[in-house]
Every structure is written in structure tokens, then in C-alpha cells.
Coordinates of C-alpha atoms in Angstrom, one line a residue:
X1 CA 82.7 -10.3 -69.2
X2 CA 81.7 -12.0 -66.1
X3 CA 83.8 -15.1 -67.1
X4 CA 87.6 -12.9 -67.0
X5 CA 86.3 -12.4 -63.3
X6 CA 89.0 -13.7 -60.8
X7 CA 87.4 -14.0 -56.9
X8 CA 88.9 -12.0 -54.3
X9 CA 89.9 -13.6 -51.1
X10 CA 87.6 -13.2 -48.4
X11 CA 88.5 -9.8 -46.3
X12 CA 88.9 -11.6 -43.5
X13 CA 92.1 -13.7 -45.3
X14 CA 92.9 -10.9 -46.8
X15 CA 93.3 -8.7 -44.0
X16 CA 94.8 -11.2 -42.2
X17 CA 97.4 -12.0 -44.6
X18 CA 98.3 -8.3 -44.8
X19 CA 98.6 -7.8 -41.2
X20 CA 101.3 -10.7 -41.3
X21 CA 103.0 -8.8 -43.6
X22 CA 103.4 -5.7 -42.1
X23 CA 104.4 -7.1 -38.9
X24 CA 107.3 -10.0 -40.6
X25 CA 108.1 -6.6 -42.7
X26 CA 108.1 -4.2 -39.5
X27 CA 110.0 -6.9 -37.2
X28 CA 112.5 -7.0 -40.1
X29 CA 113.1 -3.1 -39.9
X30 CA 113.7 -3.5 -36.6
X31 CA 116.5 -5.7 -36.8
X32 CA 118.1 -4.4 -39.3
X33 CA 118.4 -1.0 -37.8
X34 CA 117.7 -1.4 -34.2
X35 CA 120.8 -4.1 -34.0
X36 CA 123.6 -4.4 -31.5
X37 CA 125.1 -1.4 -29.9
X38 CA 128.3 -2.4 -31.3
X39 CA 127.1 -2.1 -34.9
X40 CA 127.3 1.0 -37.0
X41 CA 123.9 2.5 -36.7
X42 CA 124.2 4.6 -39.7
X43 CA 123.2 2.2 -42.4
X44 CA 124.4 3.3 -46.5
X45 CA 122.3 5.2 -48.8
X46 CA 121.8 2.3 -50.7
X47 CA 120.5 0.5 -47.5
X48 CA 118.0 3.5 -46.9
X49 CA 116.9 3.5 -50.8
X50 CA 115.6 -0.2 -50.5
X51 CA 114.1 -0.3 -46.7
X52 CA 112.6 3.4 -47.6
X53 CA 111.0 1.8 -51.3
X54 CA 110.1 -1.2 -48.9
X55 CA 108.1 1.1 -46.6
X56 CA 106.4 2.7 -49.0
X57 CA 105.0 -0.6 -51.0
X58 CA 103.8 -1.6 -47.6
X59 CA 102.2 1.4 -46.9
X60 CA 100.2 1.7 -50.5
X61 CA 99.0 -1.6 -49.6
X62 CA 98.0 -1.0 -46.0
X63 CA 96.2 2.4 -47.9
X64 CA 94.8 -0.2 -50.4
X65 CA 93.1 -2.0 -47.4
X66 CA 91.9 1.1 -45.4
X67 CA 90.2 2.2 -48.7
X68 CA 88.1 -1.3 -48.4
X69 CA 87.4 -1.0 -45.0
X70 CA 86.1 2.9 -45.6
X71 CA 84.2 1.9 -48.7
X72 CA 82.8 -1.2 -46.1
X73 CA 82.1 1.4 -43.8
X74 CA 79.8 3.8 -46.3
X75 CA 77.8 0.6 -47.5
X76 CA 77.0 -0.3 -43.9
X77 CA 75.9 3.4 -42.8
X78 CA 74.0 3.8 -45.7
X79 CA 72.3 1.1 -45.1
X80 CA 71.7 1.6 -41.3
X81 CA 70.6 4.8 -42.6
X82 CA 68.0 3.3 -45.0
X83 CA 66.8 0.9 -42.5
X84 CA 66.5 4.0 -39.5
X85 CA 64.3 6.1 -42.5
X86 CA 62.0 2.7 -42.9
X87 CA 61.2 1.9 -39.6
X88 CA 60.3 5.7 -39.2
X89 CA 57.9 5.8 -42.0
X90 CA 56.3 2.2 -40.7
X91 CA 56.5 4.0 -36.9
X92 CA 54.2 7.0 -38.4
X93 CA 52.1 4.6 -40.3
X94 CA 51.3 2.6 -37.5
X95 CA 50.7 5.5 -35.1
X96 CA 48.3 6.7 -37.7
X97 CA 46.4 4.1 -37.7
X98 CA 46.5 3.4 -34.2
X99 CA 44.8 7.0 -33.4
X100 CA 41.9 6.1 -36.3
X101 CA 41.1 2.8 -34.6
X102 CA 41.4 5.0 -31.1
X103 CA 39.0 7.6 -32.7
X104 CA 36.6 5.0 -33.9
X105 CA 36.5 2.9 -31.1
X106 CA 36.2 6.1 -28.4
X107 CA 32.9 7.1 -31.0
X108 CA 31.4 3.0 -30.5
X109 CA 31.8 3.7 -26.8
X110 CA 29.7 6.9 -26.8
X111 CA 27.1 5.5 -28.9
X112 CA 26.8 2.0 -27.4
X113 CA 25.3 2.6 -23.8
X114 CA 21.9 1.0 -24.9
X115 CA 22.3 -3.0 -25.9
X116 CA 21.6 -3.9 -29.7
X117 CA 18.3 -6.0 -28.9
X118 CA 16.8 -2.8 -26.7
X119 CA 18.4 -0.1 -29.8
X120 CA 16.5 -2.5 -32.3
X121 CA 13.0 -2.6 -29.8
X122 CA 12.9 1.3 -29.4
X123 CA 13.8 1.8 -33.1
X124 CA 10.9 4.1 -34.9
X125 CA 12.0 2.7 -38.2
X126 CA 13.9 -1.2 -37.4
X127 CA 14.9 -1.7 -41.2
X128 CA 16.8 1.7 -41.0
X129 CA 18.4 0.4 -38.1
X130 CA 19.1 -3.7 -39.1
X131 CA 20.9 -1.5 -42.4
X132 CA 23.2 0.3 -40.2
X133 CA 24.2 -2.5 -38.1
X134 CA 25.2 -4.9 -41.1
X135 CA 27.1 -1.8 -42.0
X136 CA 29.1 -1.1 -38.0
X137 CA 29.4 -5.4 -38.4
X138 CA 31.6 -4.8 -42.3
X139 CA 33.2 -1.7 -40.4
X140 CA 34.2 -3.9 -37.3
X141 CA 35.3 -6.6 -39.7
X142 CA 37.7 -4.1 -41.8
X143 CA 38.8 -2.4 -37.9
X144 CA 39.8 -6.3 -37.3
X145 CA 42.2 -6.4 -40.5
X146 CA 43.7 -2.9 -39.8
X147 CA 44.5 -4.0 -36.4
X148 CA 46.1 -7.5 -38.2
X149 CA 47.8 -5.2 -40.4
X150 CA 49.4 -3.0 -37.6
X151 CA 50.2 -5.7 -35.5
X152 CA 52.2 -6.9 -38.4
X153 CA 53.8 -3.7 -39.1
X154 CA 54.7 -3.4 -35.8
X155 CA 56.6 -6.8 -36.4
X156 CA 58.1 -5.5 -39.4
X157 CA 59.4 -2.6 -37.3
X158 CA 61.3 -4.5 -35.1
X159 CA 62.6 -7.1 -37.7
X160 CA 64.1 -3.4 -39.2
X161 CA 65.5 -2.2 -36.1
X162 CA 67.4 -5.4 -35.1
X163 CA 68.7 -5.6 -38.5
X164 CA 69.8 -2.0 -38.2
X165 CA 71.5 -2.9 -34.3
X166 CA 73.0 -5.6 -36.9
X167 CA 74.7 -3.0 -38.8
X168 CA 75.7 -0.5 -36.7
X169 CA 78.0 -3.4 -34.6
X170 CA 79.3 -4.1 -38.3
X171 CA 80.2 -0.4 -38.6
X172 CA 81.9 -0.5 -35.9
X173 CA 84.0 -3.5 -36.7
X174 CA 84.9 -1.4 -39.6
X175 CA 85.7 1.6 -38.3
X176 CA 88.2 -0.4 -35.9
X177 CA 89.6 -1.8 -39.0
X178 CA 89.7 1.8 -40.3
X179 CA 91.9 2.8 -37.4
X180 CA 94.2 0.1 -37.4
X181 CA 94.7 0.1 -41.7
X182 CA 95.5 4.0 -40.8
X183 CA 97.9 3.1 -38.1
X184 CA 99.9 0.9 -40.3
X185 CA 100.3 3.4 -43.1
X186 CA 101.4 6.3 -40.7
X187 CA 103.8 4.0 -38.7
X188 CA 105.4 2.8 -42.4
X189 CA 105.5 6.6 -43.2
X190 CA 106.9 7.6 -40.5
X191 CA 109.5 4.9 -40.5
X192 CA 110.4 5.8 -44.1
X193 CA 111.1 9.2 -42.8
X194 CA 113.6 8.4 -39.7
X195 CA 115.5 6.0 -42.3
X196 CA 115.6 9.3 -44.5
X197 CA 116.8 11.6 -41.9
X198 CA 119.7 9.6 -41.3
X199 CA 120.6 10.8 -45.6
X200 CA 123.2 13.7 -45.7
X201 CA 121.5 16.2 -47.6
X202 CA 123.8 15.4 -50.4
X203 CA 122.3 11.5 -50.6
X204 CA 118.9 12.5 -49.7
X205 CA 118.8 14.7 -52.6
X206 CA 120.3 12.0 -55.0
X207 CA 117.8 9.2 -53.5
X208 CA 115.3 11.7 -54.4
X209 CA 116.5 12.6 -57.9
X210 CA 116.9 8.7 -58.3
X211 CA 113.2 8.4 -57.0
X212 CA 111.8 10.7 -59.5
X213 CA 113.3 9.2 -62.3
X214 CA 112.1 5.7 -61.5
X215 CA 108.5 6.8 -61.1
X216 CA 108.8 9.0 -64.1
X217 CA 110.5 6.2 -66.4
X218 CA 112.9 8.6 -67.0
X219 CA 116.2 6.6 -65.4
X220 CA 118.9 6.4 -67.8
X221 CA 117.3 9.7 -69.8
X222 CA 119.2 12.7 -71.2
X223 CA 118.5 15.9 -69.5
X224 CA 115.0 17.0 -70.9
X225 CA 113.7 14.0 -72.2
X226 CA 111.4 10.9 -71.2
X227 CA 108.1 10.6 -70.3
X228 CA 109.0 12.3 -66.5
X229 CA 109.7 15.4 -68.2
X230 CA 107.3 15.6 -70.1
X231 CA 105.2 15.1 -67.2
X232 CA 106.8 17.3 -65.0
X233 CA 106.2 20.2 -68.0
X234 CA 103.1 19.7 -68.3
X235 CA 102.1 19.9 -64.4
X236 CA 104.1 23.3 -64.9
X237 CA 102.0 24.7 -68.0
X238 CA 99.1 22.9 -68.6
X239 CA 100.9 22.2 -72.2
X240 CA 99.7 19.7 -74.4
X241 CA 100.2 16.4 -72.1
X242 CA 97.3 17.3 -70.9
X243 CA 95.1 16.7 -74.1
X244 CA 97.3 14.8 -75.9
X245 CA 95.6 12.4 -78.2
X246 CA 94.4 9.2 -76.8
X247 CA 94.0 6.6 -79.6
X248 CA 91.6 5.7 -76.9
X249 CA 88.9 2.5 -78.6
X250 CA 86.0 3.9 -77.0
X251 CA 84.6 7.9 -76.1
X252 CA 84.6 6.7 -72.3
X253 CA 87.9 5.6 -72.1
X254 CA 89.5 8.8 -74.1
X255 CA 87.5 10.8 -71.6
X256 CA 89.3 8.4 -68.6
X257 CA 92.3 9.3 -70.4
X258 CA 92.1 13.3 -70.6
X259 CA 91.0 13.1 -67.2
X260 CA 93.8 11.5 -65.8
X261 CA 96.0 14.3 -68.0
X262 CA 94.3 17.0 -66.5
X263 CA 95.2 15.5 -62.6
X264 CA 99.0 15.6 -63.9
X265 CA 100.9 17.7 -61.3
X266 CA 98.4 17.1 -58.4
X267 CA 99.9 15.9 -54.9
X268 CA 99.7 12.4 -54.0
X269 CA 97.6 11.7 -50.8
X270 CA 96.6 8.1 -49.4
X271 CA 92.9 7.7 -49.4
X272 CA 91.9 10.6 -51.4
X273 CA 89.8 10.7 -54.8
X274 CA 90.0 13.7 -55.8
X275 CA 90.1 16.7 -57.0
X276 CA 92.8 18.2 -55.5
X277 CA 95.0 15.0 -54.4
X278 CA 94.5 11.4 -55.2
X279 CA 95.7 7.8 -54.4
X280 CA 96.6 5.5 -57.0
X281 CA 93.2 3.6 -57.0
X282 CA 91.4 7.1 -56.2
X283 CA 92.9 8.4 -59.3
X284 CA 91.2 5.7 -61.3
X285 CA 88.3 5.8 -59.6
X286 CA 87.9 9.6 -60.7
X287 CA 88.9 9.3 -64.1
X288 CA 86.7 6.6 -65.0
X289 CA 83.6 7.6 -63.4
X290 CA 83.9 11.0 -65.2
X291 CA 84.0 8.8 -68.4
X292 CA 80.5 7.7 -66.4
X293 CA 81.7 4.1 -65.1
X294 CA 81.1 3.9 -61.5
X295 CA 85.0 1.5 -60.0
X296 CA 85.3 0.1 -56.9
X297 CA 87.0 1.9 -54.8
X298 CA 90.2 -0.6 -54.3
X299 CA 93.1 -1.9 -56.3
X300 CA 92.4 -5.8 -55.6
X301 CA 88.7 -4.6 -56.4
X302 CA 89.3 -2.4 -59.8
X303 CA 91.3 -5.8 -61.5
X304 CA 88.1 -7.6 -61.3
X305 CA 85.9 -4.6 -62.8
X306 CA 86.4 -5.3 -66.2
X307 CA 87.9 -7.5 -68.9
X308 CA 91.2 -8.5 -67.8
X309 CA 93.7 -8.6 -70.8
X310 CA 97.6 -9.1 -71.4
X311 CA 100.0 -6.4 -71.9
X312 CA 99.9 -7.1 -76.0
X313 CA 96.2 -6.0 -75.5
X314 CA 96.6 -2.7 -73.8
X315 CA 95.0 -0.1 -75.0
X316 CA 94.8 3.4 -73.7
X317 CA 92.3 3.6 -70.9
X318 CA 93.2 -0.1 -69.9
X319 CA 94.4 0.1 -65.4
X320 CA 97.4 -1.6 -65.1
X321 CA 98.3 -3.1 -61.9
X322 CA 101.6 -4.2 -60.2
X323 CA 103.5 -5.4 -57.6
X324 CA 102.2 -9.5 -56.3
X325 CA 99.5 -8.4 -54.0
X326 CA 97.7 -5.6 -56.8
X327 CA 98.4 -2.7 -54.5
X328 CA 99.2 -0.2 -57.2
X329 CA 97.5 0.6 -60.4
X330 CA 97.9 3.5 -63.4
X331 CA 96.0 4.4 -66.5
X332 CA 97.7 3.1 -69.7
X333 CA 98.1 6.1 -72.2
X334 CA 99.4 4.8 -75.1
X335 CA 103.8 4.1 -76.2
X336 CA 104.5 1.3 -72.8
X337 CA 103.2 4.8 -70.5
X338 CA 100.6 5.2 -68.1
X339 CA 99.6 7.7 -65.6
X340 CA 99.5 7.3 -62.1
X341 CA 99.7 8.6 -58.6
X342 CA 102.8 7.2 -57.1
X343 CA 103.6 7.5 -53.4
X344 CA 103.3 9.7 -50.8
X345 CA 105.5 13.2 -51.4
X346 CA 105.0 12.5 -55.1
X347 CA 102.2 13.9 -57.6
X348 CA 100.1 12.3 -60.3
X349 CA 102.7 11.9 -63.6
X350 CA 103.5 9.7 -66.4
X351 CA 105.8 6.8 -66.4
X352 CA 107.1 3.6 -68.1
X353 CA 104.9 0.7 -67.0
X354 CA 107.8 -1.1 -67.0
X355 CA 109.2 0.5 -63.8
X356 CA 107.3 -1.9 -61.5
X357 CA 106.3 -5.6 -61.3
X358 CA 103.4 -6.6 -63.5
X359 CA 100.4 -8.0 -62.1
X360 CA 97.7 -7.2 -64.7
X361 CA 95.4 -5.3 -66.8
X362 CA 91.7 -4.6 -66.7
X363 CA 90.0 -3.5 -69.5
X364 CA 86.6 -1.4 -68.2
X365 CA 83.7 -1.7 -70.1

């Protein structure tokens, strides 16, 4: 499995190349709609449609990133938080042994006023006495190794400490990252929303209609039909979408599957995993770990978690992924569907994977 494995840029590169991005795609928003005071300011529906969809793609990958930089965050206070719970347990070891050498030594001191020649000359019974100091010489020798040994715990302490200090400046770097991956999805958000406002309710509501039926597969449907209604029933009344049959190859992934069925109809919110909202990637996430497979925690992560296969292979259970920069990913069901947690103001549904660019499929062990 190890040879379908593609390597991730570095998140250095990554993050770099994303911040470009959002700034050539921000700086572009701005001119389009921040233009000369000559020119209409109110720009067409079909205008908002495409700068709003723009928006949104941007911000599901600026979520995508500030999901890394979180899950970078955990792994590096966890790990501060192992090394702080080490050094402790060394710090108490060494203190322990510290106050039995101080105990023993205190004790020598008492009994050690007269010299070992004169303690041997007054001695009623010298053999008696020649025994017990062979035995203080093999105690002194083992006092000699427990002081080694502290000395070396002691080094050991500080080796965990510094790598701790290490860790924590790391943890900081990410939570900076945090705040600025969280900036760029609000500012995208709220930018999708001011080009909305300028909608007469008459557009906004056929953008949204429009919307739906795009994420839903469901463009071009009668009334009633397509996967987006069926989705949308079934986030109503819990009716049979939810435990539809899989076809699923293996027990885990049909469990992935009527997971992600029974988070039809929950609210889409960037970062979450569940149970009450989800991302895209959280969604998977969920499903598939309780199917008992532990994902990573990101889109560009989760494609290079399994087996990756073409779209002749799918199977249900498979993650599809899409747009160039794997920022968005879905559970494949079965019939060209999947299920998947759109964008923000949307909730988990079904759709037609062909509604959005390709850009893979994982299959998860």
C-alpha cells in the first residue's frame, strides 16, 4: 500500500503557496468590485454567483490548512505534555534519592567521630569490626554509583526540559499559523457575504436554489427527483437514505458508509468533526474512524491514507477528492454519488461526484 503513496509538499511550501493564493485571489476581488467611481458598482448575479463560488473554494482550502496547523498544534502539546510528565517523575526520582544519600551520609557523620585505625584498636572483637567495614566500603561503593546515576538523571532532566522549551516555541509557531489560516477563512466568508447582499432577494434566492442543486447533483432534475432530494428527505425523516444498502467490499467501509448517512442533514461548519456539524475532511474523518480507522485530519493528508484508485475502481466507502489543490473530499456511496459536507450555510447531503473537478480517490484500508 505504501507504494500508491504520493508525498505531500513540505508545510512550509504548502502554506506558502496558499497564502499566494489567497492574496492574487483577494487582490483580484478587489479590483473587480472596488473599481473606478465611474463604474457601476453593482456587479450581475451571474458576476456574484462566480466571485461568491470563488470565495468559498478559497475558503475550504484556507479551512483545509487551519485543520493542519490545529492537528500540528495537538501533536506538539501532547508532546510538551509527555515531556513536562517525564521530567517530573525523573525530578521525584532524583529527589528521592538525593534525601537517601542525605540520610546515609548525615548517619556516617554521627558515627565517624573516632578514626578507623583508633575504632579498629579499641574494638572488643576486631574481626566483627574488619566485617563491617568491608561491608560501609561495598555500601560507599554502591552510594558512589547512585550519585553517578543521579548526576546522570539530572542530565537527562534538562536534555527533557530543553526539548520541551523546543516545543512549546513550535506551538506557538502553530498557533500563529492557526490565527492567520482562521483569518483567511472569515475574511473569504465575509466577502462572499457583502457580494451576496448586493442580490435582490429575488436573485439571492435563485443563486441559492441554483446552489443547492449543484451540490445536490440535482441541476437539470424534475421536481422531486435526484439524489438532492432524496437527501434533503432523508435529513427531514430519517427515511431509508440513511441505511440504504452499501454494496460496501469490506464491514469497515459499509459501517463508513451508514455513518456518513446518519450525518445527512447536519450543518456544515469549518473545522468541526463532529457530531453535531462537520467539515468536509471532518466528516471523513468521523465516519471512518467509527468503522475503527484512525484518518488524518486533512484533505491533502486523507489522499495519501490509503490505496489511491481511478474512478472505474470506486467502490462505496472510497474518499473522493476534488478541485487541483485536494481541498474538498466526500464518501463515495455507490450509482456516480457520494456524501459530503459542502460549504458553509450548507449541511452534509448527497451529490453527483461529477459536480466538481476530479482530483482523486483513496481507497482506506
Amino acid at each position: 500500500m505504501a507504494a500508491h503513496r504520493k508525498p505531500r509538499p513540505a508545510f512550509g511550501a504548502q502554506a506558502g503557496r496558499t497564502a499566494a493564493t489567497l492574496a492574487l485571489a483577494g487582490a483580484a476581488t478587489a479590483t473587480a468590485f472596488e473599481g473606478p467611481a465611474h463604474a457601476d458598482p453593482r456587479p450581475t448575479a451571474t458576476q456574484v454567483r462566480a466571485q461568491v463560488d470563488r470565495l468559498h473554494q478559497e475558503a475550504e482550502a484556507a479551512t483545509e490548512e487551519y485543520n493542519g496547523a490545529r492537528e500540528r498544534a495537538d501533536t506538539a502539546r501532547a508532546r510538551i505534555d509527555a515531556l513536562r510528565d517525564e521530567a517530573a517523575r525523573r525530578t521525584e526520582r532524583v529527589n528521592a534519592g538525593r534525601d537517601a544519600l542525605g540520610a546515609t551520609a548525615a548517619a556516617q557523620y554521627r558515627a565517624g567521630a573516632l578514626s578507623p585505625a583508633l575504632q579498629l584498636a579499641l574494638s572488643s572483637d576486631p574481626d566483627r569490626y574488619l566485617r563491617g567495614a568491608a561491608l560501609a566500603e561495598r555500601i560507599g561503593e554502591r552510594q558512589a554509583d547512585t550519585l553517578a546515576g543521579l548526576r546522570g538523571q539530572r542530565v537527562a532532566i534538562d536534555r527533557l526540559r530543553a526539548e520541551a522549551d523546543d516545543r512549546f516555541r513550535e506551538l506557538r509557531g502553530h498557533e500563529a499559523e492557526l490565527r492567520r489560516q482562521k483569518a483567511a477563512v472569515q475574511d473569504r466568508l465575509a466577502a462572499a457575504e457583502k457580494l451576496l447582499a448586493r442580490l435582490t432577494a429575488a436573485e439571492r434566492a435563485a443563486y441559492e436554489a441554483a446552489t443547492r442543486a449543484r451540490e445536490t447533483g440535482t441541476a437539470g432534475s424534475g421536481p422531486g427527483g435526484g439524489a438532492g432530494a432524496e437527501a434533503d428527505r432523508a435529513a427531514r425523516t430519517g427515511g431509508s437514505a440513511r441505511t440504504a444498502p452499501t454494496g460496501a467490499p469490506t464491514s469497515r467501509a459499509a459501517r463508513a458508509v451508514s455513518y456518513a448517512y446518519g450525518a445527512i442533514g447536519k450543518p456544515y461548519v469549518w473545522g468541526a468533526t463532529g457530531p453535531s456539524g462537520y467539515d468536509c475532511s471532518g466528516l471523513a474523518q468521523a465516519a471512518w474512524r467509527a468503522a475503527g480507522v484512525s484518518l488524518p485530519r486533512t484533505t491533502y493528508s486523507q489522499i495519501d491514507a490509503g490505496q489511491r484508485i481511478s474512478r472505474a475502481q470506486l467502490a462505496p466507502g472510497d474518499l473522493v477528492f476534488f478541485y487541483p489543490g485536494v481541498s474538498h473530499v466526500g464518501i463515495y456511496v455507490g450509482d456516480g454519488r457520494m456524501i459530503h459536507a459542502p460549504r458553509t450555510g450548507s449541511t452534509v447531503r448527497l451529490a453527483s461526484i461529477d459536480d466538481m473537478p476530479w482530483a482523486g480517490a483513496t481507497r482506506v484500508a
